[in-house]
Amino acid sequence: LARAISLVVLNERQSGSAVPPEMQAEFERFWQAAQKGGCPIAARNHILNSICPQVFGLAVVRVAVALLLIGGVAQQDPHGTRTRGEVHALLVGDPGTGKSQ
């Protein structure tokens, strides 16, 4: 379980698609309402349930997919070694469990 109090931008890279200001405002309202309601976990679960809604349960898989969609930040240490920011996942399971969904 991870809970963020603040967010620090480490780089100013722009992705291929920018988020419109009205969508940012809607997301801010969503999280402010969750904070005021005292239940940010319920808000997180609402977002996770919106990812692949046809797949029932599998909360850990949904968190992994959310992290894949969000991505990460590539970093470079003082020695010049570059670390990828992307998360890689291999979903293994029984046939019919919605791995390809």
mmCIF file of N, CA and C in Angstrom:
data_model
loop_
_atom_site.group_PDB
_atom_site.id
_atom_site.type_symbol
_atom_site.label_atom_id
_atom_site.label_comp_id
_atom_site.label_asym_id
_atom_site.label_seq_id
_atom_site.Cartn_x
_atom_site.Cartn_y
_atom_site.Cartn_z
ATOM 1 N N LEU A 1 0.850 -1.172 0.000
ATOM 2 C CA LEU A 1 0.000 0.000 0.000
ATOM 3 C C LEU A 1 0.892 1.230 0.000
ATOM 4 N N ALA A 2 0.630 2.136 -0.907
ATOM 5 C CA ALA A 2 1.391 3.372 -0.989
ATOM 6 C C ALA A 2 0.423 4.540 -0.938
ATOM 7 N N ARG A 3 0.808 5.562 -0.213
ATOM 8 C CA ARG A 3 -0.027 6.741 -0.098
ATOM 9 C C ARG A 3 0.853 7.958 -0.322
ATOM 10 N N ALA A 4 0.439 8.803 -1.231
ATOM 11 C CA ALA A 4 1.244 9.979 -1.566
ATOM 12 C C ALA A 4 0.675 11.208 -0.862
ATOM 13 N N ILE A 5 1.541 11.965 -0.248
ATOM 14 C CA ILE A 5 1.176 13.226 0.367
ATOM 15 C C ILE A 5 1.486 14.369 -0.595
ATOM 16 N N SER A 6 2.550 14.208 -1.364
ATOM 17 C CA SER A 6 2.913 15.234 -2.332
ATOM 18 C C SER A 6 3.571 14.575 -3.530
ATOM 19 N N LEU A 7 3.766 15.352 -4.572
ATOM 20 C CA LEU A 7 4.367 14.872 -5.790
ATOM 21 C C LEU A 7 5.454 15.841 -6.211
ATOM 22 N N VAL A 8 6.627 15.318 -6.515
ATOM 23 C CA VAL A 8 7.741 16.146 -6.955
ATOM 24 C C VAL A 8 8.081 15.758 -8.388
ATOM 25 N N VAL A 9 8.091 16.704 -9.298
ATOM 26 C CA VAL A 9 8.433 16.445 -10.691
ATOM 27 C C VAL A 9 9.953 16.437 -10.814
ATOM 28 N N LEU A 10 10.505 15.306 -11.270
ATOM 29 C CA LEU A 10 11.945 15.176 -11.392
ATOM 30 C C LEU A 10 12.449 15.605 -12.759
ATOM 31 N N ASN A 11 11.581 15.557 -13.731
ATOM 32 C CA ASN A 11 11.982 15.995 -15.066
ATOM 33 C C ASN A 11 10.786 16.673 -15.732
ATOM 34 N N GLU A 12 11.069 17.392 -16.760
ATOM 35 C CA GLU A 12 10.019 18.132 -17.451
ATOM 36 C C GLU A 12 9.716 17.512 -18.809
ATOM 37 N N ARG A 13 9.984 16.213 -18.956
ATOM 38 C CA ARG A 13 9.683 15.556 -20.219
ATOM 39 C C ARG A 13 8.190 15.615 -20.482
ATOM 40 N N GLN A 14 7.840 15.874 -21.708
ATOM 41 C CA GLN A 14 6.444 15.866 -22.107
ATOM 42 C C GLN A 14 6.163 14.562 -22.837
ATOM 43 N N SER A 15 5.050 13.949 -22.520
ATOM 44 C CA SER A 15 4.682 12.723 -23.211
ATOM 45 C C SER A 15 4.045 13.071 -24.549
ATOM 46 N N GLY A 16 3.703 12.042 -25.293
ATOM 47 C CA GLY A 16 3.110 12.252 -26.603
ATOM 48 C C GLY A 16 1.751 12.922 -26.531
ATOM 49 N N SER A 17 1.046 12.773 -25.430
ATOM 50 C CA SER A 17 -0.264 13.402 -25.302
ATOM 51 C C SER A 17 -0.328 14.151 -23.978
ATOM 52 N N ALA A 18 -0.719 15.393 -24.052
ATOM 53 C CA ALA A 18 -0.845 16.213 -22.846
ATOM 54 C C ALA A 18 -2.251 16.046 -22.273
ATOM 55 N N VAL A 19 -2.362 16.108 -20.967
ATOM 56 C CA VAL A 19 -3.656 15.998 -20.308
ATOM 57 C C VAL A 19 -4.310 17.376 -20.328
ATOM 58 N N PRO A 20 -5.533 17.456 -20.856
ATOM 59 C CA PRO A 20 -6.211 18.754 -20.909
ATOM 60 C C PRO A 20 -6.452 19.312 -19.504
ATOM 61 N N PRO A 21 -6.440 20.639 -19.356
ATOM 62 C CA PRO A 21 -6.638 21.253 -18.036
ATOM 63 C C PRO A 21 -7.958 20.866 -17.378
ATOM 64 N N GLU A 22 -9.028 20.703 -18.167
ATOM 65 C CA GLU A 22 -10.320 20.339 -17.565
ATOM 66 C C GLU A 22 -10.278 18.926 -16.985
ATOM 67 N N MET A 23 -9.507 18.029 -17.597
ATOM 68 C CA MET A 23 -9.367 16.680 -17.046
ATOM 69 C C MET A 23 -8.527 16.716 -15.774
ATOM 70 N N GLN A 24 -7.492 17.548 -15.748
ATOM 71 C CA GLN A 24 -6.687 17.703 -14.540
ATOM 72 C C GLN A 24 -7.546 18.234 -13.402
ATOM 73 N N ALA A 25 -8.397 19.225 -13.705
ATOM 74 C CA ALA A 25 -9.262 19.804 -12.676
ATOM 75 C C ALA A 25 -10.250 18.761 -12.153
ATOM 76 N N GLU A 26 -10.791 17.940 -13.046
ATOM 77 C CA GLU A 26 -11.724 16.895 -12.621
ATOM 78 C C GLU A 26 -11.029 15.881 -11.723
ATOM 79 N N PHE A 27 -9.795 15.512 -12.063
ATOM 80 C CA PHE A 27 -9.036 14.571 -11.245
ATOM 81 C C PHE A 27 -8.732 15.167 -9.871
ATOM 82 N N GLU A 28 -8.368 16.449 -9.837
ATOM 83 C CA GLU A 28 -8.109 17.124 -8.557
ATOM 84 C C GLU A 28 -9.360 17.136 -7.683
ATOM 85 N N ARG A 29 -10.512 17.425 -8.281
ATOM 86 C CA ARG A 29 -11.779 17.413 -7.526
ATOM 87 C C ARG A 29 -12.070 16.018 -6.981
ATOM 88 N N PHE A 30 -11.800 15.005 -7.811
ATOM 89 C CA PHE A 30 -12.020 13.619 -7.405
ATOM 90 C C PHE A 30 -11.206 13.281 -6.163
ATOM 91 N N TRP A 31 -9.900 13.633 -6.163
ATOM 92 C CA TRP A 31 -9.044 13.306 -5.032
ATOM 93 C C TRP A 31 -9.335 14.185 -3.818
ATOM 94 N N GLN A 32 -9.697 15.434 -4.044
ATOM 95 C CA GLN A 32 -10.055 16.293 -2.910
ATOM 96 C C GLN A 32 -11.299 15.759 -2.214
ATOM 97 N N ALA A 33 -12.278 15.293 -2.982
ATOM 98 C CA ALA A 33 -13.480 14.717 -2.390
ATOM 99 C C ALA A 33 -13.135 13.450 -1.615
ATOM 100 N N ALA A 34 -12.211 12.653 -2.138
ATOM 101 C CA ALA A 34 -11.798 11.438 -1.439
ATOM 102 C C ALA A 34 -11.075 11.776 -0.139
ATOM 103 N N GLN A 35 -10.230 12.817 -0.163
ATOM 104 C CA GLN A 35 -9.513 13.223 1.047
ATOM 105 C C GLN A 35 -10.484 13.759 2.101
ATOM 106 N N LYS A 36 -11.450 14.572 1.669
ATOM 107 C CA LYS A 36 -12.430 15.121 2.612
ATOM 108 C C LYS A 36 -13.312 14.027 3.179
ATOM 109 N N GLY A 37 -13.622 13.020 2.348
ATOM 110 C CA GLY A 37 -14.444 11.904 2.805
ATOM 111 C C GLY A 37 -13.680 10.953 3.703
ATOM 112 N N GLY A 38 -12.371 11.129 3.774
ATOM 113 C CA GLY A 38 -11.554 10.297 4.656
ATOM 114 C C GLY A 38 -11.322 8.891 4.135
ATOM 115 N N CYS A 39 -11.525 8.685 2.832
ATOM 116 C CA CYS A 39 -11.367 7.337 2.306
ATOM 117 C C CYS A 39 -10.645 7.341 0.953
ATOM 118 N N PRO A 40 -9.343 7.683 0.937
ATOM 119 C CA PRO A 40 -8.617 7.675 -0.340
ATOM 120 C C PRO A 40 -8.461 6.273 -0.921
ATOM 121 N N ILE A 41 -8.511 5.244 -0.081
ATOM 122 C CA ILE A 41 -8.398 3.876 -0.589
ATOM 123 C C ILE A 41 -9.611 3.536 -1.445
ATOM 124 N N ALA A 42 -10.787 4.003 -1.059
ATOM 125 C CA ALA A 42 -11.988 3.771 -1.865
ATOM 126 C C ALA A 42 -11.871 4.465 -3.210
ATOM 127 N N ALA A 43 -11.255 5.650 -3.233
ATOM 128 C CA ALA A 43 -11.043 6.355 -4.500
ATOM 129 C C ALA A 43 -10.064 5.585 -5.371
ATOM 130 N N ARG A 44 -8.992 5.073 -4.766
ATOM 131 C CA ARG A 44 -8.039 4.257 -5.518
ATOM 132 C C ARG A 44 -8.717 3.019 -6.080
ATOM 133 N N ASN A 45 -9.550 2.373 -5.270
ATOM 134 C CA ASN A 45 -10.256 1.178 -5.727
ATOM 135 C C ASN A 45 -11.215 1.508 -6.867
ATOM 136 N N HIS A 46 -11.825 2.686 -6.828
ATOM 137 C CA HIS A 46 -12.712 3.112 -7.912
ATOM 138 C C HIS A 46 -11.929 3.207 -9.221
ATOM 139 N N ILE A 47 -10.740 3.780 -9.168
ATOM 140 C CA ILE A 47 -9.905 3.882 -10.363
ATOM 141 C C ILE A 47 -9.476 2.490 -10.822
ATOM 142 N N LEU A 48 -9.052 1.652 -9.896
ATOM 143 C CA LEU A 48 -8.615 0.302 -10.264
ATOM 144 C C LEU A 48 -9.753 -0.519 -10.851
ATOM 145 N N ASN A 49 -10.961 -0.355 -10.357
ATOM 146 C CA ASN A 49 -12.109 -1.075 -10.896
ATOM 147 C C ASN A 49 -12.470 -0.591 -12.295
ATOM 148 N N SER A 50 -12.021 0.600 -12.659
ATOM 149 C CA SER A 50 -12.269 1.121 -14.003
ATOM 150 C C SER A 50 -11.293 0.556 -15.025
ATOM 151 N N ILE A 51 -10.212 -0.044 -14.563
ATOM 152 C CA ILE A 51 -9.236 -0.671 -15.453
ATOM 153 C C ILE A 51 -9.675 -2.109 -15.679
ATOM 154 N N CYS A 52 -9.920 -2.461 -16.915
ATOM 155 C CA CYS A 52 -10.381 -3.805 -17.288
ATOM 156 C C CYS A 52 -11.591 -4.228 -16.442
ATOM 157 N N PRO A 53 -12.707 -3.523 -16.545
ATOM 158 C CA PRO A 53 -13.858 -3.854 -15.698
ATOM 159 C C PRO A 53 -14.426 -5.243 -15.954
ATOM 160 N N GLN A 54 -14.142 -5.842 -17.126
ATOM 161 C CA GLN A 54 -14.672 -7.171 -17.420
ATOM 162 C C GLN A 54 -13.934 -8.274 -16.671
ATOM 163 N N VAL A 55 -12.773 -7.957 -16.093
ATOM 164 C CA VAL A 55 -12.011 -8.934 -15.326
ATOM 165 C C VAL A 55 -12.412 -8.785 -13.862
ATOM 166 N N PHE A 56 -12.996 -9.829 -13.299
ATOM 167 C CA PHE A 56 -13.485 -9.775 -11.925
ATOM 168 C C PHE A 56 -12.359 -10.062 -10.942
ATOM 169 N N GLY A 57 -12.272 -9.252 -9.882
ATOM 170 C CA GLY A 57 -11.262 -9.471 -8.850
ATOM 171 C C GLY A 57 -9.873 -9.114 -9.338
ATOM 172 N N LEU A 58 -8.892 -9.914 -8.968
ATOM 173 C CA LEU A 58 -7.500 -9.742 -9.381
ATOM 174 C C LEU A 58 -6.984 -8.340 -9.087
ATOM 175 N N ALA A 59 -7.135 -7.893 -7.863
ATOM 176 C CA ALA A 59 -6.735 -6.538 -7.475
ATOM 177 C C ALA A 59 -5.246 -6.302 -7.686
ATOM 178 N N VAL A 60 -4.410 -7.294 -7.411
ATOM 179 C CA VAL A 60 -2.975 -7.120 -7.577
ATOM 180 C C VAL A 60 -2.632 -6.931 -9.055
ATOM 181 N N VAL A 61 -3.303 -7.657 -9.925
ATOM 182 C CA VAL A 61 -3.084 -7.516 -11.359
ATOM 183 C C VAL A 61 -3.518 -6.133 -11.816
ATOM 184 N N ARG A 62 -4.632 -5.651 -11.302
ATOM 185 C CA ARG A 62 -5.106 -4.313 -11.667
ATOM 186 C C ARG A 62 -4.108 -3.234 -11.218
ATOM 187 N N VAL A 63 -3.533 -3.386 -10.055
ATOM 188 C CA VAL A 63 -2.517 -2.429 -9.594
ATOM 189 C C VAL A 63 -1.313 -2.477 -10.528
ATOM 190 N N ALA A 64 -0.889 -3.676 -10.925
ATOM 191 C CA ALA A 64 0.246 -3.813 -11.836
ATOM 192 C C ALA A 64 -0.047 -3.151 -13.178
ATOM 193 N N VAL A 65 -1.252 -3.350 -13.708
ATOM 194 C CA VAL A 65 -1.619 -2.731 -14.983
ATOM 195 C C VAL A 65 -1.662 -1.215 -14.841
ATOM 196 N N ALA A 66 -2.172 -0.722 -13.724
ATOM 197 C CA ALA A 66 -2.208 0.727 -13.502
ATOM 198 C C ALA A 66 -0.795 1.305 -13.477
ATOM 199 N N LEU A 67 0.125 0.620 -12.811
ATOM 200 C CA LEU A 67 1.506 1.086 -12.768
ATOM 201 C C LEU A 67 2.155 1.036 -14.145
ATOM 202 N N LEU A 68 1.801 0.019 -14.945
ATOM 203 C CA LEU A 68 2.313 -0.046 -16.309
ATOM 204 C C LEU A 68 1.813 1.130 -17.136
ATOM 205 N N LEU A 69 0.531 1.469 -16.969
ATOM 206 C CA LEU A 69 -0.055 2.571 -17.733
ATOM 207 C C LEU A 69 0.533 3.914 -17.323
ATOM 208 N N ILE A 70 0.769 4.084 -16.040
ATOM 209 C CA ILE A 70 1.303 5.349 -15.538
ATOM 210 C C ILE A 70 2.759 5.506 -15.940
ATOM 211 N N GLY A 71 3.506 4.424 -15.862
ATOM 212 C CA GLY A 71 4.918 4.476 -16.245
ATOM 213 C C GLY A 71 5.789 4.954 -15.101
ATOM 214 N N GLY A 72 7.033 5.155 -15.411
ATOM 215 C CA GLY A 72 7.991 5.577 -14.405
ATOM 216 C C GLY A 72 8.910 6.635 -14.961
ATOM 217 N N VAL A 73 9.889 7.007 -14.192
ATOM 218 C CA VAL A 73 10.832 8.052 -14.583
ATOM 219 C C VAL A 73 12.212 7.420 -14.716
ATOM 220 N N ALA A 74 12.812 7.574 -15.889
ATOM 221 C CA ALA A 74 14.168 7.077 -16.079
ATOM 222 C C ALA A 74 15.128 7.941 -15.262
ATOM 223 N N GLN A 75 16.142 7.294 -14.683
ATOM 224 C CA GLN A 75 17.100 8.017 -13.853
ATOM 225 C C GLN A 75 18.516 7.688 -14.293
ATOM 226 N N GLN A 76 19.417 8.589 -13.979
ATOM 227 C CA GLN A 76 20.831 8.373 -14.278
ATOM 228 C C GLN A 76 21.628 8.689 -13.023
ATOM 229 N N ASP A 77 22.455 7.736 -12.594
ATOM 230 C CA ASP A 77 23.244 7.963 -11.385
ATOM 231 C C ASP A 77 24.493 8.784 -11.712
ATOM 232 N N PRO A 78 25.237 9.223 -10.701
ATOM 233 C CA PRO A 78 26.420 10.062 -10.937
ATOM 234 C C PRO A 78 27.496 9.407 -11.812
ATOM 235 N N HIS A 79 27.488 8.060 -11.880
ATOM 236 C CA HIS A 79 28.478 7.356 -12.689
ATOM 237 C C HIS A 79 28.050 7.228 -14.146
ATOM 238 N N GLY A 80 26.840 7.675 -14.466
ATOM 239 C CA GLY A 80 26.358 7.624 -15.840
ATOM 240 C C GLY A 80 25.516 6.411 -16.180
ATOM 241 N N THR A 81 25.260 5.554 -15.200
ATOM 242 C CA THR A 81 24.436 4.387 -15.455
ATOM 243 C C THR A 81 22.976 4.820 -15.519
ATOM 244 N N ARG A 82 22.310 4.443 -16.597
ATOM 245 C CA ARG A 82 20.919 4.839 -16.803
ATOM 246 C C ARG A 82 19.997 3.709 -16.373
ATOM 247 N N THR A 83 18.967 4.025 -15.617
ATOM 248 C CA THR A 83 17.980 3.059 -15.165
ATOM 249 C C THR A 83 16.660 3.354 -15.857
ATOM 250 N N ARG A 84 16.074 2.333 -16.464
ATOM 251 C CA ARG A 84 14.788 2.517 -17.136
ATOM 252 C C ARG A 84 13.707 2.821 -16.109
ATOM 253 N N GLY A 85 12.746 3.610 -16.510
ATOM 254 C CA GLY A 85 11.638 3.924 -15.619
ATOM 255 C C GLY A 85 10.415 3.079 -15.876
ATOM 256 N N GLU A 86 10.423 2.319 -16.971
ATOM 257 C CA GLU A 86 9.257 1.528 -17.319
ATOM 258 C C GLU A 86 9.193 0.254 -16.486
ATOM 259 N N VAL A 87 7.988 -0.126 -16.122
ATOM 260 C CA VAL A 87 7.766 -1.352 -15.375
ATOM 261 C C VAL A 87 7.464 -2.452 -16.387
ATOM 262 N N HIS A 88 8.035 -3.614 -16.182
ATOM 263 C CA HIS A 88 7.755 -4.764 -17.031
ATOM 264 C C HIS A 88 7.026 -5.796 -16.192
ATOM 265 N N ALA A 89 6.027 -6.436 -16.793
ATOM 266 C CA ALA A 89 5.256 -7.429 -16.052
ATOM 267 C C ALA A 89 5.008 -8.645 -16.922
ATOM 268 N N LEU A 90 5.053 -9.801 -16.317
ATOM 269 C CA LEU A 90 4.715 -11.048 -16.973
ATOM 270 C C LEU A 90 3.554 -11.643 -16.191
ATOM 271 N N LEU A 91 2.403 -11.724 -16.831
ATOM 272 C CA LEU A 91 1.213 -12.290 -16.176
ATOM 273 C C LEU A 91 1.146 -13.783 -16.497
ATOM 274 N N VAL A 92 1.163 -14.583 -15.461
ATOM 275 C CA VAL A 92 1.117 -16.032 -15.603
ATOM 276 C C VAL A 92 -0.099 -16.521 -14.834
ATOM 277 N N GLY A 93 -0.859 -17.407 -15.457
ATOM 278 C CA GLY A 93 -2.028 -17.926 -14.754
ATOM 279 C C GLY A 93 -2.780 -18.939 -15.586
ATOM 280 N N ASP A 94 -3.846 -19.426 -15.030
ATOM 281 C CA ASP A 94 -4.679 -20.418 -15.710
ATOM 282 C C ASP A 94 -5.351 -19.807 -16.925
ATOM 283 N N PRO A 95 -5.642 -20.632 -17.936
ATOM 284 C CA PRO A 95 -6.387 -20.127 -19.090
ATOM 285 C C PRO A 95 -7.753 -19.609 -18.653
ATOM 286 N N GLY A 96 -8.187 -18.550 -19.277
ATOM 287 C CA GLY A 96 -9.505 -18.021 -18.966
ATOM 288 C C GLY A 96 -9.534 -17.051 -17.804
ATOM 289 N N THR A 97 -8.383 -16.633 -17.299
ATOM 290 C CA THR A 97 -8.377 -15.694 -16.169
ATOM 291 C C THR A 97 -8.241 -14.258 -16.614
ATOM 292 N N GLY A 98 -8.289 -13.978 -17.913
ATOM 293 C CA GLY A 98 -8.290 -12.603 -18.397
ATOM 294 C C GLY A 98 -6.916 -11.961 -18.482
ATOM 295 N N LYS A 99 -5.881 -12.767 -18.682
ATOM 296 C CA LYS A 99 -4.533 -12.196 -18.739
ATOM 297 C C LYS A 99 -4.351 -11.276 -19.934
ATOM 298 N N SER A 100 -5.002 -11.570 -21.039
ATOM 299 C CA SER A 100 -4.825 -10.765 -22.243
ATOM 300 C C SER A 100 -5.832 -9.631 -22.331
ATOM 301 N N GLN A 101 -6.685 -9.478 -21.363
ATOM 302 C CA GLN A 101 -7.687 -8.417 -21.391
ATOM 303 C C GLN A 101 -7.041 -7.092 -21.097
#
